[in-house]
């Protein structure tokens, strides 16, 4: 038995499998909701209304999607070049650390200068954090999956140390929490009075920017070529290792923006629960988006809606929020399978 | 007594085997008999159909026509199990061992009963010890496979076959991974096996080994059996000639006087690597307006020379000069900047990116120099360039936005050819430019190379096909074990003479020939 690529898949073949994948993941979730003692229709209704049923719900979903767009972009940029960055979580916290170190009074600048400066420095710091495993990969052949994954734990423990030590807020009543950002360092809200900050706008701009880089620049061409066939790319004169390092800087920087925007836009200070695994969920987002930068926006909104909706459903129906994780996990697995089916057919011989 | 009875009844008979893969004839009416206690060497270039034939014998492929007979019984096609049961044992080029298991576990894998294992295991180990002693296959049955050397792993593979009472051993390129000492050990084992009445099919393209171990040699070329000789009645030179095709054909182009040397290698050596034969003080001049042919049995350093000129590797010793400039920082990009057109050996893995479309593949080598300004790609120009190549080089495809993996080999090669020839390059490296192409595409590629020659390009043509070399080249070199023969002008040497150089003769007299 082997897989054979399909030359020109029909429209049905391209659309049907992903649609079936999503439908099946809903069926799985419905079954589990029933086991948990809920009525599946009511549960889905509550998820939908909890995610998009009110102005508050929509804004909450957009806020939740913001860090996922950044980490999803970070992953898709890296994965396209076959740089397996599993360390977006650490890079996110790096961005957050830079923001609180410099944004809590160390710099006295007006807001129009402070916010962009913090963003740029966060990007640089996050990029450098991924540059280390990338250099280990290009110089010594060390597998970046292992190094970036383990970096997450090291860096989170380091952040924990910072929050218990040098960065601990003296007015924090002993909680492991940083001081609050000065107001000049905060990302303003997009519309006064609505709980949506400019981090979301920045995320959309980043998505479009990455799409432009991907499609219209030599760097995008090089990154895709290296990812598809590094050997042929090298033969054609593309400097493979420098391209991998540039990809690392870009990917790490994007993930760091997630941390920056969460601190400067939403939370105002750094705690250890800043990210409920946005760095890892970014992988799900990027895969659902087929690594397409604009698709990342759609996938991040979808994932955020399910999380936000499940939170509110859980309060109303008493079905655990883990249902959201299961839905996402099964949607991801089935989508990957669906992609395989759209691209290949099984041949027996 | 035994010999008399087996002479009439071969232990193995392949009868009129034909196998097609699409349009390609992998085997065409191949017949082969193997008698008891005999070593038959199956000789042929890469892609000559050796492995296909053995896979049919072992039941991994079903033949389109013809049948396999073992000890007088016809084997059901496509059943490895039946081949195993009939006493055929195969040692693959790439081992099929479980690294985390011990030697004896690997050998008995799939044969132990569910109950009474420890008893069966003890018996199995005893049998393995006896076998390894009598066949001179020294290996500890309790050792873990991952701790073994390559030579020891091969012994395990052979033991595995013997353990299952194989009477016919098939060895696919067994010495490719061995050191000379290990190869000698393997030969001792094979002689022992043959002495005990086993029969061996030995697949190789190394001539001296074939001469050393085989009783009979069968040569495959383009899927057909082209020669069958008793080892005693033939020579390395003859085998080399038959293997790569020795028929001298009229040259395609009229001879021309050489222009200036555009690329010069002066006693260039390269670093030894695990996979390729390094170059050993190679001296080579590529002249304008000439096709320089490079003949030789594959794996003798041609790939290394190709990588060197492509920019993938740099010389470790010696001097490389291109268009009267010495080379300092050598890279693929530097090679492109020097105007070297490179047609790689593997158009699928090296020459193109399978999931890129024609436009992207057409601009692969020039995306930053011709089709971009300050980092921004000019897609309109790139698209126009691709359309131009499709038109000029007659690339059959639905359009420039087709992914290249959907093209046939010939059309893919036309794109590679068009990409590098479009700028009228001065130096052309053509490594196996027609391998796997149908006859129409072959003629097309050859005509284009001839045209470039007329326009004054210096062309290096690397090929395993002597016919192609003889047909196109103005001068011919032969490579053997990383060394390069002197240049022979067309007509000054025949196929037999080249065959001698391919077999490694003549290199000792290097000092006399040095130019």
PDB file of N, CA and C in Angstrom, chain B residues 262-299:
ATOM      1  N   UNK B 262      38.925  27.126 -20.563  1.00  0.00           N
ATOM      2  CA  UNK B 262      38.101  28.025 -19.755  1.00  0.00           C
ATOM      3  C   UNK B 262      38.062  27.593 -18.295  1.00  0.00           C
ATOM      4  N   UNK B 263      38.206  26.293 -18.066  1.00  0.00           N
ATOM      5  CA  UNK B 263      38.224  25.801 -16.681  1.00  0.00           C
ATOM      6  C   UNK B 263      39.390  24.835 -16.561  1.00  0.00           C
ATOM      7  N   UNK B 264      40.220  25.064 -15.553  1.00  0.00           N
ATOM      8  CA  UNK B 264      41.409  24.250 -15.389  1.00  0.00           C
ATOM      9  C   UNK B 264      41.484  23.731 -13.961  1.00  0.00           C
ATOM     10  N   UNK B 265      41.696  22.431 -13.853  1.00  0.00           N
ATOM     11  CA  UNK B 265      42.000  21.852 -12.544  1.00  0.00           C
ATOM     12  C   UNK B 265      43.453  21.412 -12.590  1.00  0.00           C
ATOM     13  N   UNK B 266      44.219  21.820 -11.590  1.00  0.00           N
ATOM     14  CA  UNK B 266      45.621  21.440 -11.555  1.00  0.00           C
ATOM     15  C   UNK B 266      45.874  20.637 -10.286  1.00  0.00           C
ATOM     16  N   UNK B 267      46.019  19.337 -10.451  1.00  0.00           N
ATOM     17  CA  UNK B 267      46.261  18.414  -9.344  1.00  0.00           C
ATOM     18  C   UNK B 267      45.325  18.688  -8.159  1.00  0.00           C
ATOM     19  N   UNK B 268      44.031  18.675  -8.442  1.00  0.00           N
ATOM     20  CA  UNK B 268      43.043  18.992  -7.416  1.00  0.00           C
ATOM     21  C   UNK B 268      42.629  17.717  -6.678  1.00  0.00           C
ATOM     22  N   UNK B 269      42.678  17.787  -5.354  1.00  0.00           N
ATOM     23  CA  UNK B 269      42.144  16.709  -4.511  1.00  0.00           C
ATOM     24  C   UNK B 269      41.029  17.274  -3.659  1.00  0.00           C
ATOM     25  N   UNK B 270      40.146  16.388  -3.196  1.00  0.00           N
ATOM     26  CA  UNK B 270      39.092  16.830  -2.281  1.00  0.00           C
ATOM     27  C   UNK B 270      39.121  15.976  -1.031  1.00  0.00           C
ATOM     28  N   UNK B 271      38.449  16.531   0.001  1.00  0.00           N
ATOM     29  CA  UNK B 271      38.375  15.840   1.283  1.00  0.00           C
ATOM     30  C   UNK B 271      37.611  14.520   1.149  1.00  0.00           C
ATOM     31  N   UNK B 272      38.088  13.498   1.857  1.00  0.00           N
ATOM     32  CA  UNK B 272      37.367  12.226   1.863  1.00  0.00           C
ATOM     33  C   UNK B 272      36.046  12.398   2.594  1.00  0.00           C
ATOM     34  N   UNK B 273      34.971  11.815   2.048  1.00  0.00           N
ATOM     35  CA  UNK B 273      33.685  11.820   2.737  1.00  0.00           C
ATOM     36  C   UNK B 273      33.198  10.390   2.852  1.00  0.00           C
ATOM     37  N   UNK B 274      32.094  10.246   3.608  1.00  0.00           N
ATOM     38  CA  UNK B 274      31.584   8.892   3.831  1.00  0.00           C
ATOM     39  C   UNK B 274      30.937   8.326   2.576  1.00  0.00           C
ATOM     40  N   UNK B 275      30.339   9.204   1.757  1.00  0.00           N
ATOM     41  CA  UNK B 275      29.486   8.687   0.688  1.00  0.00           C
ATOM     42  C   UNK B 275      30.138   8.705  -0.696  1.00  0.00           C
ATOM     43  N   UNK B 276      31.059   9.630  -0.952  1.00  0.00           N
ATOM     44  CA  UNK B 276      31.585   9.756  -2.310  1.00  0.00           C
ATOM     45  C   UNK B 276      33.083   9.474  -2.343  1.00  0.00           C
ATOM     46  N   UNK B 277      33.528   8.983  -3.495  1.00  0.00           N
ATOM     47  CA  UNK B 277      34.956   8.801  -3.707  1.00  0.00           C
ATOM     48  C   UNK B 277      35.598  10.177  -3.882  1.00  0.00           C
ATOM     49  N   UNK B 278      36.621  10.512  -3.096  1.00  0.00           N
ATOM     50  CA  UNK B 278      37.238  11.831  -3.251  1.00  0.00           C
ATOM     51  C   UNK B 278      38.119  11.876  -4.499  1.00  0.00           C
ATOM     52  N   UNK B 279      38.382  13.093  -4.968  1.00  0.00           N
ATOM     53  CA  UNK B 279      39.259  13.266  -6.111  1.00  0.00           C
ATOM     54  C   UNK B 279      40.707  13.121  -5.665  1.00  0.00           C
ATOM     55  N   UNK B 280      41.504  12.523  -6.532  1.00  0.00           N
ATOM     56  CA  UNK B 280      42.902  12.296  -6.208  1.00  0.00           C
ATOM     57  C   UNK B 280      43.766  12.960  -7.283  1.00  0.00           C
ATOM     58  N   UNK B 281      44.243  14.143  -7.009  1.00  0.00           N
ATOM     59  CA  UNK B 281      45.129  14.909  -7.903  1.00  0.00           C
ATOM     60  C   UNK B 281      44.642  14.901  -9.348  1.00  0.00           C
ATOM     61  N   UNK B 282      43.463  15.447  -9.521  1.00  0.00           N
ATOM     62  CA  UNK B 282      42.856  15.467 -10.849  1.00  0.00           C
ATOM     63  C   UNK B 282      43.342  16.685 -11.635  1.00  0.00           C
ATOM     64  N   UNK B 283      43.814  16.456 -12.836  1.00  0.00           N
ATOM     65  CA  UNK B 283      44.207  17.549 -13.726  1.00  0.00           C
ATOM     66  C   UNK B 283      43.319  17.504 -14.959  1.00  0.00           C
ATOM     67  N   UNK B 284      42.651  18.627 -15.213  1.00  0.00           N
ATOM     68  CA  UNK B 284      41.633  18.642 -16.261  1.00  0.00           C
ATOM     69  C   UNK B 284      41.583  20.019 -16.904  1.00  0.00           C
ATOM     70  N   UNK B 285      41.499  20.063 -18.228  1.00  0.00           N
ATOM     71  CA  UNK B 285      41.322  21.331 -18.938  1.00  0.00           C
ATOM     72  C   UNK B 285      40.060  21.249 -19.774  1.00  0.00           C
ATOM     73  N   UNK B 286      39.147  22.191 -19.578  1.00  0.00           N
ATOM     74  CA  UNK B 286      37.955  22.248 -20.420  1.00  0.00           C
ATOM     75  C   UNK B 286      38.146  23.382 -21.419  1.00  0.00           C
ATOM     76  N   UNK B 287      38.162  23.024 -22.710  1.00  0.00           N
ATOM     77  CA  UNK B 287      38.439  24.020 -23.740  1.00  0.00           C
ATOM     78  C   UNK B 287      37.158  24.541 -24.368  1.00  0.00           C
ATOM     79  N   UNK B 288      37.208  25.779 -24.795  1.00  0.00           N
ATOM     80  CA  UNK B 288      36.076  26.392 -25.480  1.00  0.00           C
ATOM     81  C   UNK B 288      35.792  25.638 -26.770  1.00  0.00           C
ATOM     82  N   UNK B 289      34.502  25.471 -27.069  1.00  0.00           N
ATOM     83  CA  UNK B 289      34.126  24.838 -28.324  1.00  0.00           C
ATOM     84  C   UNK B 289      34.334  23.341 -28.356  1.00  0.00           C
ATOM     85  N   UNK B 290      34.489  22.731 -27.195  1.00  0.00           N
ATOM     86  CA  UNK B 290      34.700  21.286 -27.147  1.00  0.00           C
ATOM     87  C   UNK B 290      33.777  20.637 -26.132  1.00  0.00           C
ATOM     88  N   UNK B 291      33.394  19.410 -26.441  1.00  0.00           N
ATOM     89  CA  UNK B 291      32.733  18.596 -25.420  1.00  0.00           C
ATOM     90  C   UNK B 291      33.767  17.621 -24.881  1.00  0.00           C
ATOM     91  N   UNK B 292      34.010  17.709 -23.581  1.00  0.00           N
ATOM     92  CA  UNK B 292      34.925  16.786 -22.933  1.00  0.00           C
ATOM     93  C   UNK B 292      34.089  15.706 -22.254  1.00  0.00           C
ATOM     94  N   UNK B 293      34.273  14.472 -22.675  1.00  0.00           N
ATOM     95  CA  UNK B 293      33.492  13.385 -22.102  1.00  0.00           C
ATOM     96  C   UNK B 293      34.210  12.774 -20.917  1.00  0.00           C
ATOM     97  N   UNK B 294      33.442  12.422 -19.880  1.00  0.00           N
ATOM     98  CA  UNK B 294      34.046  11.772 -18.724  1.00  0.00           C
ATOM     99  C   UNK B 294      33.400  10.399 -18.576  1.00  0.00           C
ATOM    100  N   UNK B 295      34.159   9.350 -18.884  1.00  0.00           N
ATOM    101  CA  UNK B 295      33.625   7.995 -18.802  1.00  0.00           C
ATOM    102  C   UNK B 295      34.096   7.351 -17.508  1.00  0.00           C
ATOM    103  N   UNK B 296      33.495   6.235 -17.177  1.00  0.00           N
ATOM    104  CA  UNK B 296      33.910   5.510 -15.983  1.00  0.00           C
ATOM    105  C   UNK B 296      32.748   4.770 -15.372  1.00  0.00           C
ATOM    106  N   UNK B 297      33.083   3.766 -14.575  1.00  0.00           N
ATOM    107  CA  UNK B 297      32.064   3.045 -13.837  1.00  0.00           C
ATOM    108  C   UNK B 297      31.593   3.950 -12.705  1.00  0.00           C
ATOM    109  N   UNK B 298      30.285   3.976 -12.444  1.00  0.00           N
ATOM    110  CA  UNK B 298      29.765   4.942 -11.489  1.00  0.00           C
ATOM    111  C   UNK B 298      30.374   4.735 -10.106  1.00  0.00           C
ATOM    112  N   UNK B 299      30.439   5.839  -9.335  1.00  0.00           N
ATOM    113  CA  UNK B 299      30.981   5.764  -7.989  1.00  0.00           C
ATOM    114  C   UNK B 299      32.486   5.851  -7.947  1.00  0.00           C
TER     115      UNK B 299
END
